[in-house]
Amino acid sequence: MSLLLLAGLARLAVAQDTPAPDTPVELGPAPPVAKSPPRLAIAGTQDFRFRYYQSDALLPDFEDRPRLLDHIEAVERLDLTARYGQFQLALRGDAAALFLNRYRLDGELVHENVLYRTGVRSPFPDALITLEKVSLTHRTGRSELTLGDSYAAFGRGYALNLAKNTEVDVDTSLRGLQGRVSVGNWDLQAVSGLTNPQQIALENPNVGIEPDRYHAITGARVSRYGLGPLNLGVHGAMFQFRHAADDLAAPLDAWTRPVDAATWGGSVQALGIGGVDLYAEADGTTYLTDGFGVDGGWAGYLSATAYPGKAVVLVEARRAFHAEAINTYARLNDYEVVSGPSLEYDRVITEDSAAAVDSNDIVGGRVRVDLALGGVSPDGEFTTFSPYLSVATFRDVDLGGLHFNETPETIVHPIVGVQYIRHEFTVLANAGARVDVRDGDGGADRMQHLDLAMEFPLSGPVSLAIDPTFMAFQWGDNGSAELQQHDFVDVANALAVKVGSPWAFILYTDYSDNPLVDSVGNLTDTLYAAGEAQWKPGPATTLKVFYGAYRAGIRCAGGQCRKMPGFEGAKLSFSTTF
Amino acid sequence: MRPFFALCLALCLSATAWANTGKPASDFSLRDINNVTHTLAQYRGSVVLINFWATWCGPCQVEMPHLQKMHTELAAKGLVVLGISADDARSASMVKPLVKNKGLGYTILLDPQTAVVSQYNPSKTLPMNVLVDRQGNVANVFSGYNPGDEVALRAAVDALLAAPK
């Protein structure tokens, strides 16, 4: 509660402060900025989740005692930033608690769904409160110095890519020191820190939380802009990984360990040469200790964009050879420290296509052509009408991971889509087919997919939104009974009735007969249904109530994929930004 | 159980009750899709609409025509729209093609390190709009987008533009 008290005092201070004087400055490249006295400002976001997990599972020999495995989880996340002049203090506090996760069975107390494992410190057996992120930043117009948690990425991510990724609960920062400065046409960035993955998940179940395993990462990038049409950058990073899961020595020891791997590389960007924007990057990786299976790797990425007439043509190519083996240790905690462009369509990544995304030996490219056929109507309304065609092709010779066969593959993945937006009428549609052709007589894996997001007004403030997705997968001959997989169909639908901005009522239905999906439907084994009501009492506040079930599956965001568990039960969530 | 819920309830209520006005918007420096550096401070004296979006965010793209319309109609009156892409390093090459395809005329900034996203939008809600008044104070925050939300956003922008300088 002391946090609230401090926040209240700060608010009082803000209210009593003198408002900044008016500064009528005309818009321009560098207008004079009137100095106003620094004021304390506190802002933040808070998210609360309450989940009631239903389980139809029965304990062996205790079939007469249903619902023993039901339990409740509550999660609270509070992001606070306090600013005073050029300083900013940012904090993220997370709390999670499990309830009804224990029961007496014939007089013996049994704990199911243990919240955290040995090594995680908490005074409460079924609750955990952590200060997930903390940072103090000093900013001037051209420089920034952060002590604590910050994010860093070099180039297109093949040398280092730790960006905020809250979408799939893998938000990993670097806790240490980071500085950025711009001097003329030069940008300099240097960072050294310990990886700090989020421990408490906001959207996923919190069960068996592992203690943080700190890896040390130190790197720098120098960029030079304005060399004629060229912009150049060079970067390098070194990685000191903590190898064993139970090796939880003092965090600072990570910096004293031998360097396990180093990445280095450079990028060239040229804008507007002959109407084409070019970007090229090459990165190398040296593995200095055992555990990666190789001594070195490299990656290359190239993009070229042209804008002929109403078209936008984007050509991308990539080659990766053991460049992402560097994620070996970080993946134990579901995140990656290096992640380059995959050129795949994130929404249809399956267990099989994930193998190509994370391949250690792959070359490929993608061509995408978008047409801008919309415009401004005489009544001043903007209309977006943008069809596109994308074709990606890869040659994947890495047989590790979830490859499900022992044959190199050639992958072709065309996608067509369209965006149409006018007034309140919206259509976003994407459809594609992917084929993974095996060398020799191994046949091919085939996938067809469609996703659609459509919204249109019904009457007055009432509108209807329909979001169906469909995916079918036909496996070829996987080469052995052990590796052979089964064809499947995945369907997910969301049907929403929206009443103005504040209210939405959504019906979800999922179907999946994919045997790799580790969940069971609530209507039948393969059919899931759920309902949700959403209420936005203000522009930055949302309350949601959910009841039902959805299936497990892979979800990808920011180049990182995570196997999300299914759910059956009830949820309540409350989010507000203040 | 009760203390935990009491704490959560207190946080929820205090957060909701916290009026979202009058707080100085912290400065930032980012490069746009043509590598020109922009700071928030350079737009002091204008009403600034900071829009967080990403190439993979459908609702963000549905909202964009409305932002473009506001930019077209209100730039001369002192509105500056800054679109900050939350795409990370790996999808940075897709930002400019999308901007060109949609014919967006307002400034698009790149934040591949999610530094400004972390600063203003720690939960990474997309889209999210932060409205900054002429004095450099945060006036409103709008999270998410449903068709029709642009009406309230436009009203807030109009009110700030009409406010005495």
XYZ file of C-alpha atoms in Angstrom:
743
model
C 0.000 0.000 0.000
C 3.011 2.255 0.433
C 3.254 2.422 -3.340
C -0.228 3.841 -3.486
C 0.586 6.328 -0.783
C 3.627 7.527 -2.687
C 1.568 7.759 -5.852
C -1.078 9.787 -4.063
C 1.501 12.189 -2.651
C 3.041 12.575 -6.053
C -0.319 13.345 -7.561
C -0.914 15.985 -4.926
C 2.450 17.497 -5.777
C 1.563 17.565 -9.424
C -1.788 19.191 -8.721
C -0.168 21.939 -6.676
C 2.569 22.575 -9.156
C 2.473 25.615 -11.379
C 1.309 24.796 -14.885
C 3.868 25.173 -17.612
C 3.704 28.525 -19.307
C 2.185 28.645 -22.736
C 4.771 28.243 -25.425
C 3.297 29.256 -28.759
C 5.959 27.872 -31.033
C 5.404 27.392 -34.728
C 6.003 23.958 -36.175
C 9.403 23.644 -37.724
C 12.547 21.595 -37.773
C 14.033 22.983 -34.585
C 11.915 25.663 -32.946
C 12.999 27.193 -29.680
C 11.562 25.332 -26.741
C 10.665 27.319 -23.685
C 12.161 25.932 -20.505
C 9.597 25.004 -17.928
C 10.405 23.889 -14.419
C 10.592 20.123 -14.092
C 7.530 18.473 -12.667
C 6.976 15.038 -11.269
C 4.666 12.976 -13.443
C 3.527 9.455 -12.775
C 1.814 7.318 -15.361
C 1.241 3.669 -15.815
C -0.784 0.690 -16.789
C -2.358 -1.904 -14.607
C -3.677 -5.297 -15.646
C -5.596 -7.699 -13.495
C -6.478 -11.241 -14.485
C -8.650 -13.674 -12.619
C -8.898 -17.195 -14.015
C -10.954 -20.115 -12.833
C -9.585 -23.291 -14.374
C -12.019 -26.122 -14.829
C -10.725 -29.617 -15.313
C -12.743 -32.688 -16.142
C -9.797 -34.907 -15.320
C -10.266 -37.413 -12.528
C -7.566 -38.788 -10.321
C -6.919 -42.514 -10.784
C -8.728 -44.499 -8.107
C -10.661 -41.417 -7.009
C -13.181 -41.153 -9.815
C -15.905 -40.381 -7.298
C -14.321 -37.004 -6.527
C -14.742 -34.731 -9.554
C -13.453 -31.152 -9.802
C -10.520 -31.869 -7.504
C -8.188 -30.317 -10.050
C -10.116 -27.074 -10.500
C -8.212 -24.065 -9.246
C -8.136 -20.283 -9.326
C -5.367 -17.971 -10.399
C -5.112 -14.220 -9.937
C -2.462 -12.094 -11.606
C -1.812 -8.404 -11.144
C 0.639 -6.349 -13.208
C 1.436 -2.744 -12.521
C 3.673 -0.681 -14.788
C 4.620 2.675 -13.335
C 6.782 5.423 -14.744
C 7.783 8.441 -12.743
C 9.358 11.318 -14.639
C 11.122 14.324 -13.266
C 12.884 16.566 -15.712
C 15.222 14.452 -17.793
C 15.008 11.461 -15.475
C 12.554 8.610 -15.699
C 12.101 5.763 -13.263
C 10.181 2.795 -14.661
C 8.934 -0.112 -12.584
C 6.990 -3.239 -13.399
C 5.615 -5.201 -10.484
C 3.894 -8.532 -10.976
C 1.971 -10.627 -8.500
C 0.421 -14.050 -8.972
C -1.482 -16.227 -6.564
C -3.105 -19.626 -6.819
C -6.181 -20.575 -4.851
C -7.967 -23.904 -4.407
C -4.866 -25.580 -5.768
C -4.665 -27.970 -2.853
C -7.015 -30.495 -1.381
C -7.155 -33.193 1.248
C -7.293 -36.699 -0.048
C -7.963 -39.257 2.642
C -6.558 -36.887 5.246
C -3.427 -35.986 3.315
C -2.841 -32.454 1.979
C -2.003 -32.567 -1.726
C -0.728 -29.603 -3.730
C -1.576 -29.507 -7.414
C -0.330 -26.783 -9.741
C 2.586 -25.589 -7.661
C 3.125 -21.897 -8.435
C 6.911 -21.809 -8.332
C 9.841 -24.142 -8.050
C 12.795 -24.350 -5.703
C 15.053 -21.365 -6.063
C 12.264 -18.817 -6.406
C 12.033 -16.818 -3.218
C 8.660 -15.915 -1.765
C 7.330 -15.801 1.785
C 4.029 -17.246 0.570
C 3.636 -20.844 -0.592
C 1.049 -20.055 -3.257
C 1.739 -16.421 -4.092
C 4.638 -14.623 -5.691
C 5.358 -10.925 -5.958
C 8.255 -9.783 -8.107
C 9.723 -6.532 -9.310
C 10.058 -7.766 -12.892
C 11.546 -4.634 -14.436
C 13.191 -1.576 -12.990
C 15.112 1.129 -14.790
C 16.356 4.660 -14.334
C 16.868 6.611 -17.547
C 18.392 10.001 -18.206
C 17.444 11.546 -21.544
C 18.579 14.572 -23.390
C 17.660 15.438 -26.935
C 20.494 13.387 -28.355
C 21.461 10.897 -25.674
C 19.943 8.327 -23.420
C 21.515 6.415 -20.544
C 19.608 3.633 -18.820
C 20.573 1.833 -15.650
C 18.453 -1.265 -15.149
C 16.172 -2.995 -17.621
C 16.212 -1.987 -21.268
C 15.880 -3.600 -24.681
C 18.408 -3.829 -27.480
C 18.466 -4.990 -31.082
C 21.104 -4.676 -33.772
C 20.367 -4.539 -37.481
C 17.631 -6.989 -38.429
C 18.124 -9.082 -35.304
C 20.640 -11.737 -36.381
C 23.300 -10.391 -34.015
C 21.020 -9.432 -31.114
C 17.290 -9.042 -30.803
C 15.835 -8.455 -27.368
C 12.769 -6.317 -27.923
C 9.719 -6.011 -25.737
C 7.528 -9.022 -26.417
C 4.569 -9.139 -24.078
C 2.274 -10.778 -26.648
C 3.339 -14.331 -25.880
C 4.628 -13.741 -22.349
C 8.314 -13.874 -23.265
C 9.207 -10.302 -22.370
C 12.962 -10.405 -21.818
C 15.056 -7.337 -21.130
C 18.702 -6.759 -20.384
C 19.311 -5.628 -16.834
C 22.465 -3.583 -16.780
C 23.630 -0.405 -18.446
C 22.753 0.908 -21.879
C 23.753 4.139 -23.539
C 22.732 5.687 -26.829
C 24.040 8.892 -28.273
C 23.654 10.702 -31.570
C 26.502 12.928 -32.641
C 25.960 14.546 -35.980
C 25.396 11.737 -38.440
C 26.686 9.141 -36.021
C 24.559 6.966 -33.738
C 26.345 5.014 -31.036
C 24.795 2.354 -28.864
C 26.429 0.217 -26.171
C 24.824 -2.217 -23.774
C 25.885 -4.714 -21.165
C 23.425 -6.592 -19.036
C 21.965 -9.798 -17.728
C 18.951 -11.298 -19.447
C 15.854 -10.767 -17.364
C 12.903 -12.773 -18.694
C 9.515 -12.129 -17.182
C 8.704 -14.709 -14.537
C 4.986 -14.150 -14.086
C 2.820 -14.599 -17.156
C -0.153 -12.340 -17.686
C -2.053 -14.373 -20.270
C -0.732 -17.862 -19.620
C -1.043 -20.141 -16.594
C 1.530 -19.555 -13.896
C 2.613 -23.019 -12.887
C 6.071 -24.167 -11.876
C 7.760 -20.777 -12.307
C 11.489 -21.295 -12.648
C 14.099 -19.052 -11.075
C 15.705 -16.555 -13.424
C 18.750 -17.887 -15.196
C 20.964 -14.951 -15.997
C 22.947 -14.797 -19.223
C 25.330 -11.897 -19.741
C 25.234 -10.026 -23.048
C 27.509 -7.165 -24.000
C 27.382 -5.415 -27.343
C 27.652 -2.235 -29.330
C 26.532 -0.795 -32.636
C 27.782 2.206 -34.532
C 25.710 3.694 -37.349
C 26.743 6.354 -39.823
C 23.990 8.135 -41.685
C 24.139 10.403 -44.667
C 27.120 9.059 -46.562
C 25.560 10.240 -49.769
C 22.601 7.907 -50.193
C 24.161 5.324 -47.891
C 23.724 4.542 -44.237
C 26.178 2.112 -42.707
C 26.231 0.204 -39.459
C 28.542 -2.237 -37.722
C 27.798 -4.150 -34.576
C 29.062 -6.902 -32.334
C 27.962 -8.721 -29.222
C 29.336 -11.354 -26.884
C 27.309 -13.850 -24.910
C 28.089 -15.542 -21.606
C 25.431 -18.159 -20.979
C 24.550 -19.919 -17.789
C 24.521 -23.528 -18.926
C 22.837 -25.700 -16.321
C 19.274 -25.162 -15.202
C 20.256 -25.644 -11.569
C 23.297 -23.402 -11.836
C 21.870 -20.410 -10.057
C 24.913 -18.777 -8.586
C 25.023 -15.060 -7.922
C 23.764 -13.223 -11.009
C 26.819 -11.024 -11.356
C 28.968 -14.120 -11.809
C 27.585 -14.344 -15.325
C 29.996 -11.606 -16.401
C 32.973 -13.598 -15.132
C 32.169 -16.749 -17.070
C 33.955 -17.661 -20.303
C 32.478 -16.100 -23.415
C 30.335 -18.738 -25.109
C 29.616 -17.002 -28.371
C 30.135 -13.779 -30.228
C 28.218 -12.196 -33.083
C 29.367 -9.467 -35.371
C 28.115 -7.934 -38.557
C 27.319 -4.917 -40.619
C 24.524 -3.390 -42.605
C 24.215 -1.120 -45.602
C 21.101 0.850 -46.392
C 20.510 2.915 -49.488
C 17.284 4.849 -49.830
C 15.826 5.982 -53.113
C 18.540 4.839 -55.507
C 16.720 4.671 -58.814
C 13.491 4.670 -56.853
C 14.534 1.583 -54.898
C 15.213 1.261 -51.172
C 17.890 -1.300 -50.404
C 18.991 -2.911 -47.183
C 21.654 -5.587 -46.840
C 23.099 -7.160 -43.730
C 25.633 -9.882 -43.035
C 26.334 -11.375 -39.623
C 28.718 -13.979 -38.328
C 28.615 -16.046 -35.169
C 31.533 -17.739 -33.443
C 30.783 -20.436 -30.889
C 33.604 -20.631 -28.391
C 32.347 -23.360 -26.067
C 30.690 -26.731 -26.535
C 26.950 -27.035 -26.430
C 25.991 -25.482 -29.740
C 27.061 -28.417 -31.895
C 28.998 -26.202 -34.303
C 31.937 -23.824 -34.262
C 30.384 -21.044 -36.250
C 27.448 -19.750 -38.193
C 26.403 -16.847 -40.326
C 23.356 -15.109 -41.708
C 22.580 -12.738 -44.508
C 19.524 -10.657 -45.228
C 18.628 -8.479 -48.175
C 15.573 -6.401 -48.930
C 14.721 -4.226 -51.905
C 11.594 -2.136 -52.194
C 10.321 -0.343 -55.266
C 7.228 1.798 -55.703
C 6.182 1.699 -59.357
C 2.853 3.440 -59.922
C 0.207 2.150 -57.555
C 2.282 -0.886 -56.656
C 4.718 -1.552 -53.845
C 7.144 -4.390 -54.543
C 9.114 -5.835 -51.662
C 11.760 -8.469 -52.332
C 13.466 -10.131 -49.378
C 16.055 -12.875 -49.188
C 17.727 -14.600 -46.303
C 20.366 -17.229 -45.692
C 20.969 -18.626 -42.249
C 23.491 -21.235 -41.260
C 23.572 -22.074 -37.561
C 23.060 -18.406 -36.787
C 20.271 -19.106 -34.316
C 21.954 -22.030 -32.580
C 23.029 -19.284 -30.215
C 19.525 -19.479 -28.722
C 20.221 -22.967 -27.336
C 20.325 -21.861 -23.699
C 17.772 -19.049 -23.848
C 15.195 -21.351 -25.446
C 15.146 -23.371 -22.223
C 13.187 -20.408 -20.864
C 11.058 -19.939 -24.007
C 12.772 -16.875 -25.437
C 15.483 -16.085 -27.957
C 18.361 -13.642 -27.859
C 18.839 -13.624 -31.631
C 15.973 -13.684 -34.103
C 16.172 -12.564 -37.707
C 13.455 -12.223 -40.330
C 11.832 -15.591 -41.012
C 9.910 -14.372 -44.114
C 7.083 -16.697 -43.083
C 3.486 -15.787 -42.327
C 3.352 -15.833 -38.529
C -0.326 -16.702 -38.273
C -0.002 -20.132 -39.869
C 3.160 -21.393 -38.277
C 2.567 -24.978 -37.266
C 4.801 -27.532 -35.633
C 6.091 -28.411 -39.098
C 6.587 -24.932 -40.510
C 8.186 -23.864 -37.235
C 11.021 -26.203 -38.126
C 11.771 -24.092 -41.190
C 11.416 -20.837 -39.270
C 14.033 -21.983 -36.775
C 16.100 -23.902 -39.307
C 19.854 -23.927 -38.893
C 20.500 -24.302 -42.585
C 18.062 -22.513 -44.833
C 18.063 -20.187 -47.806
C 15.023 -18.509 -49.218
C 13.225 -15.430 -50.287
C 9.906 -13.742 -50.598
C 8.395 -11.401 -53.153
C 5.365 -9.368 -52.179
C 3.442 -7.040 -54.447
C 0.819 -4.727 -52.958
C -1.485 -2.572 -55.033
C -2.942 0.647 -53.657
C -6.250 1.032 -55.480
C -8.051 3.131 -52.906
C -8.190 6.859 -52.682
C -10.149 9.807 -51.431
C -13.786 10.085 -52.470
C -15.431 13.445 -53.271
C -16.904 13.491 -49.768
C -13.395 13.421 -48.322
C -13.542 9.837 -47.092
C -10.466 7.662 -47.420
C -10.926 4.241 -48.935
C -8.314 1.541 -48.609
C -8.493 -1.114 -51.294
C -5.273 -3.037 -51.368
C -4.918 -6.512 -52.835
C -1.569 -8.245 -52.570
C 0.282 -11.341 -53.702
C 3.174 -12.832 -51.796
C 5.271 -15.835 -52.773
C 7.922 -17.258 -50.486
C 10.238 -20.123 -51.239
C 12.860 -21.785 -49.061
C 15.356 -24.585 -49.263
C 15.630 -26.200 -45.810
C 18.310 -28.825 -45.321
C 18.390 -28.784 -41.512
C 16.847 -32.000 -40.242
C 16.934 -31.092 -36.557
C 14.145 -29.785 -34.397
C 10.562 -30.718 -35.223
C 11.355 -31.602 -38.799
C 9.327 -34.859 -38.655
C 11.311 -36.502 -41.447
C 14.894 -37.095 -42.505
C 14.842 -35.466 -45.908
C 15.725 -31.943 -47.021
C 12.766 -29.964 -48.317
C 11.932 -27.259 -50.814
C 9.115 -25.052 -49.581
C 6.828 -22.862 -51.664
C 4.244 -20.659 -50.004
C 2.061 -18.308 -52.079
C -0.426 -16.046 -50.280
C -3.034 -13.683 -51.666
C -4.884 -11.121 -49.626
C -6.861 -7.942 -49.664
C -7.636 -5.029 -47.387
C -10.768 -3.009 -47.913
C -11.591 -0.244 -45.459
C -14.255 2.386 -46.011
C -16.242 4.142 -43.326
C -17.173 1.435 -40.841
C -16.845 -1.387 -43.343
C -13.692 -3.460 -43.058
C -12.429 -6.581 -44.777
C -8.982 -8.024 -44.145
C -8.451 -11.371 -45.858
C -5.447 -13.623 -46.379
C -5.392 -17.033 -48.041
C -2.518 -19.252 -48.985
C -1.193 -22.716 -49.644
C 2.152 -24.058 -48.590
C 3.860 -27.145 -49.889
C 7.015 -28.715 -48.440
C 8.404 -30.980 -51.156
C 10.843 -33.601 -49.945
C 13.825 -34.649 -51.969
C 13.502 -38.004 -53.694
C 10.275 -39.933 -53.418
C 9.273 -38.655 -50.001
C 6.230 -36.783 -51.229
C 5.207 -33.485 -49.719
C 3.463 -31.843 -46.787
C 0.662 -29.513 -47.827
C -1.161 -26.791 -45.965
C -4.036 -24.506 -46.954
C -5.027 -21.536 -44.850
C -7.518 -18.696 -44.764
C -8.029 -15.922 -42.272
C -10.629 -13.236 -42.522
C -11.512 -10.224 -40.409
C -14.707 -8.534 -41.486
C -16.690 -5.832 -39.756
C -19.722 -3.880 -40.898
C -22.468 -1.791 -39.301
C -25.854 -3.371 -38.686
C -28.080 -0.692 -37.264
C -27.327 2.504 -35.416
C -24.348 1.930 -33.137
C -24.510 -1.851 -33.564
C -21.934 -3.542 -35.769
C -21.021 -7.127 -36.525
C -17.489 -8.504 -36.670
C -16.635 -11.933 -38.046
C -13.150 -13.408 -37.725
C -12.862 -16.945 -39.062
C -9.561 -18.723 -39.575
C -9.070 -22.073 -41.249
C -6.063 -24.277 -41.701
C -5.770 -27.790 -43.093
C -2.608 -29.843 -43.151
C -1.924 -32.983 -45.159
C 1.251 -34.789 -44.258
C 3.180 -36.749 -46.822
C 5.120 -39.883 -46.112
C 7.208 -38.997 -43.079
C 9.547 -41.874 -43.734
C 8.954 -43.996 -40.669
C 6.168 -45.030 -38.340
C 7.832 -43.105 -35.551
C 7.923 -39.817 -37.446
C 4.630 -40.200 -39.307
C 2.104 -37.482 -38.439
C -1.638 -37.214 -38.998
C -3.585 -34.883 -41.247
C -5.592 -32.278 -39.387
C -7.966 -29.363 -39.683
C -7.944 -26.302 -37.417
C -10.817 -23.838 -37.455
C -11.300 -20.834 -35.187
C -14.165 -18.382 -35.343
C -15.018 -15.223 -33.486
C -18.397 -13.619 -33.982
C -18.744 -10.268 -32.253
C -21.648 -7.911 -31.847
C -20.408 -4.446 -30.929
C -22.641 -1.789 -29.491
C -20.885 1.486 -30.017
C -17.398 1.693 -28.638
C -18.090 0.546 -25.072
C -19.701 -2.851 -25.533
C -18.820 -6.037 -27.386
C -20.248 -9.529 -27.068
C -18.209 -12.270 -28.662
C -18.869 -15.933 -29.373
C -15.770 -18.047 -29.969
C -15.769 -21.506 -31.519
C -12.673 -23.606 -32.188
C -12.274 -26.940 -33.870
C -9.102 -28.969 -34.080
C -8.435 -32.621 -34.733
C -4.688 -32.069 -34.678
C -3.297 -34.808 -32.427
C -0.367 -32.524 -31.597
C -2.764 -30.091 -29.897
C -2.595 -30.803 -26.194
C -6.113 -29.867 -25.143
C -9.647 -31.261 -25.166
C -12.765 -29.385 -26.227
C -15.632 -28.588 -23.920
C -18.382 -29.513 -26.400
C -16.720 -32.564 -27.881
C -13.117 -33.704 -27.808
C -12.386 -31.527 -30.831
C -14.912 -28.699 -30.496
C -14.520 -25.696 -28.221
C -16.894 -22.846 -27.479
C -16.693 -19.720 -25.360
C -18.396 -16.390 -24.846
C -16.965 -13.052 -23.831
C -18.377 -9.670 -22.910
C -16.185 -6.573 -23.131
C -16.873 -3.183 -21.662
C -14.803 -0.049 -22.235
C -16.059 2.533 -19.752
C -13.307 4.899 -20.865
C -10.873 5.220 -23.744
C -8.092 3.473 -21.844
C -9.984 1.063 -19.616
C -11.288 -2.364 -20.574
C -13.159 -4.966 -18.568
C -13.639 -8.455 -20.029
C -15.556 -11.465 -18.782
C -14.987 -14.808 -20.497
C -16.452 -18.255 -20.026
C -15.757 -21.355 -22.042
C -12.809 -23.078 -23.638
C -10.257 -22.637 -26.373
C -7.657 -24.934 -27.775
C -3.931 -25.108 -27.266
C -1.624 -24.193 -30.099
C 1.428 -22.380 -31.327
C 1.285 -18.612 -31.265
C 3.983 -16.378 -32.675
C 4.769 -12.738 -32.052
C 7.856 -10.719 -32.779
C 9.529 -13.707 -34.382
C 9.207 -15.860 -31.324
C 6.742 -18.718 -31.107
C 5.387 -20.302 -28.010
C 3.164 -23.290 -27.437
C 0.164 -21.854 -25.668
C -1.877 -24.175 -23.462
C -5.611 -24.544 -23.907
C -8.104 -23.265 -21.387
C -11.462 -24.190 -19.948
C -13.185 -22.142 -17.298
C -13.893 -18.508 -16.560
C -11.776 -15.381 -16.806
C -12.099 -11.821 -15.750
C -9.635 -9.183 -16.875
C -9.351 -5.503 -16.150
C -6.837 -3.233 -17.845
C -6.389 0.483 -17.599
C -3.790 3.019 -18.609
C -3.502 6.114 -16.488
C -6.876 -14.772 -0.455
C -8.633 -11.664 0.801
C -5.500 -9.501 1.235
C -4.410 -10.327 -2.297
C -7.739 -9.341 -3.810
C -7.912 -6.248 -1.608
C -4.532 -5.159 -2.935
C -5.574 -5.808 -6.525
C -8.853 -3.958 -6.032
C -7.045 -1.005 -4.490
C -4.633 -0.880 -7.419
C -7.468 -1.107 -9.930
C -9.474 1.647 -8.304
C -6.529 3.943 -7.763
C -5.388 3.456 -11.344
C -8.839 4.197 -12.693
C -9.280 7.221 -10.491
C -5.953 8.671 -11.536
C -6.871 11.484 -13.864
C -4.917 11.218 -17.055
C -4.300 14.886 -17.627
C -1.612 17.433 -17.186
C 1.378 15.153 -17.026
C 4.408 16.249 -19.017
C 5.017 13.927 -21.948
C 8.556 12.632 -21.780
C 10.758 13.481 -24.701
C 12.104 10.901 -27.123
C 14.262 10.789 -30.199
C 13.604 8.382 -33.078
C 14.437 8.175 -36.747
C 11.680 8.073 -39.339
C 11.456 5.750 -42.330
C 13.773 8.092 -44.236
C 16.280 8.195 -41.359
C 15.451 11.746 -40.327
C 15.618 12.203 -36.558
C 12.548 13.538 -34.753
C 12.175 14.477 -31.125
C 8.913 15.075 -29.358
C 10.283 18.350 -28.019
C 10.611 19.800 -31.501
C 6.826 19.742 -31.837
C 6.187 21.720 -28.669
C 3.485 24.242 -29.488
C 1.563 21.768 -31.644
C -0.992 19.199 -30.642
C 0.743 15.858 -31.105
C -1.047 12.563 -31.676
C 1.334 9.674 -31.005
C -0.002 6.482 -32.566
C 1.598 3.134 -31.664
C 1.020 0.467 -34.312
C 2.650 -2.511 -36.028
C 2.575 -4.088 -39.476
C 1.041 -7.273 -38.054
C -1.711 -5.448 -36.155
C -5.017 -5.566 -38.055
C -6.951 -3.007 -35.983
C -4.010 -0.614 -36.343
C -4.369 -0.700 -40.113
C -8.112 -0.217 -39.912
C -7.519 2.897 -37.829
C -4.888 4.370 -40.151
C -7.227 5.955 -42.732
C -8.855 7.921 -39.919
C -5.469 9.162 -38.716
C -4.578 10.118 -42.265
C -7.817 12.034 -42.570
C -7.081 13.923 -39.362
C -3.579 14.658 -40.604
C -4.914 15.969 -43.908
C -7.591 18.142 -42.366
C -5.884 19.369 -39.221
C -2.167 19.667 -39.920
C -2.595 23.298 -40.891
C -4.347 23.955 -37.595
C -1.424 22.580 -35.607
C -1.922 18.820 -35.402
C 1.138 16.625 -35.759
C 0.569 12.892 -36.124
C 3.540 10.695 -35.220
C 3.051 7.025 -35.994
C 5.515 4.915 -34.023
C 5.992 1.431 -35.399
C 6.332 -1.201 -32.686
C 7.734 -3.672 -35.209
C 10.925 -5.186 -33.952
C 14.172 -5.388 -35.898
C 13.192 -8.432 -37.931
C 10.139 -6.854 -39.517
C 11.535 -3.341 -39.917
C 11.777 -3.765 -43.691
C 8.006 -4.141 -43.926
C 7.184 -0.767 -42.390
C 7.938 1.606 -45.257
C 6.208 -0.547 -47.904
C 3.051 -0.557 -45.789
C 3.235 3.196 -45.286
C 3.675 3.791 -49.008
C 0.914 1.374 -49.886
C -1.512 3.125 -47.591
C -0.428 6.548 -48.767
C 0.168 7.792 -45.243
C 1.343 11.369 -45.231
C 2.111 11.728 -41.568
C 5.459 10.983 -39.978
C 6.242 7.329 -39.290
C 8.976 6.642 -36.750
C 10.852 3.376 -36.237
C 11.380 1.954 -32.760
C 12.977 -1.460 -33.374
C 14.397 -1.529 -29.846
C 10.918 -0.832 -28.403
C 12.472 1.932 -26.316
C 9.675 4.471 -26.763
C 7.059 1.718 -26.722
C 8.364 0.768 -23.285
C 8.352 4.407 -22.248
C 4.751 5.187 -23.215
C 3.086 1.835 -23.688
C 4.644 -0.699 -21.309
C 1.892 -3.249 -21.835
C 2.404 -2.875 -25.625
C -1.276 -2.409 -26.339
C -1.785 -1.905 -30.068
C -3.007 0.351 -31.381
C -2.617 2.991 -28.723
C -2.928 6.751 -29.114
C -1.381 9.293 -26.796
C -2.575 12.842 -27.252
C -0.179 15.588 -26.213
C -1.360 19.171 -25.863
C 0.414 22.321 -27.028
C 2.111 22.685 -23.663
C 3.667 19.230 -23.947
C 1.372 17.509 -21.463
C -0.357 14.180 -22.007
C -4.016 15.014 -22.444
C -5.578 11.638 -23.296
C -4.711 8.006 -23.832
C -6.804 5.762 -26.108
C -6.147 2.008 -25.956
C -7.199 -0.364 -28.721
C -9.400 0.424 -31.665
C -12.923 -0.476 -32.656
C -14.596 1.170 -35.640
C -16.256 4.274 -34.271
C -13.517 4.992 -31.738
C -12.154 7.606 -34.111
C -15.092 9.847 -33.249
C -13.953 10.271 -29.649
C -10.353 10.655 -30.769
C -11.293 13.359 -33.256
C -13.331 15.170 -30.617
C -10.389 15.158 -28.234
C -8.062 16.458 -30.948
C -10.509 19.199 -31.923
C -10.847 20.256 -28.309
C -7.101 20.565 -27.868
C -6.704 22.486 -31.118
C -9.456 24.867 -30.044
C -7.989 25.406 -26.601
C -6.308 28.784 -26.055
C -2.587 28.676 -26.713
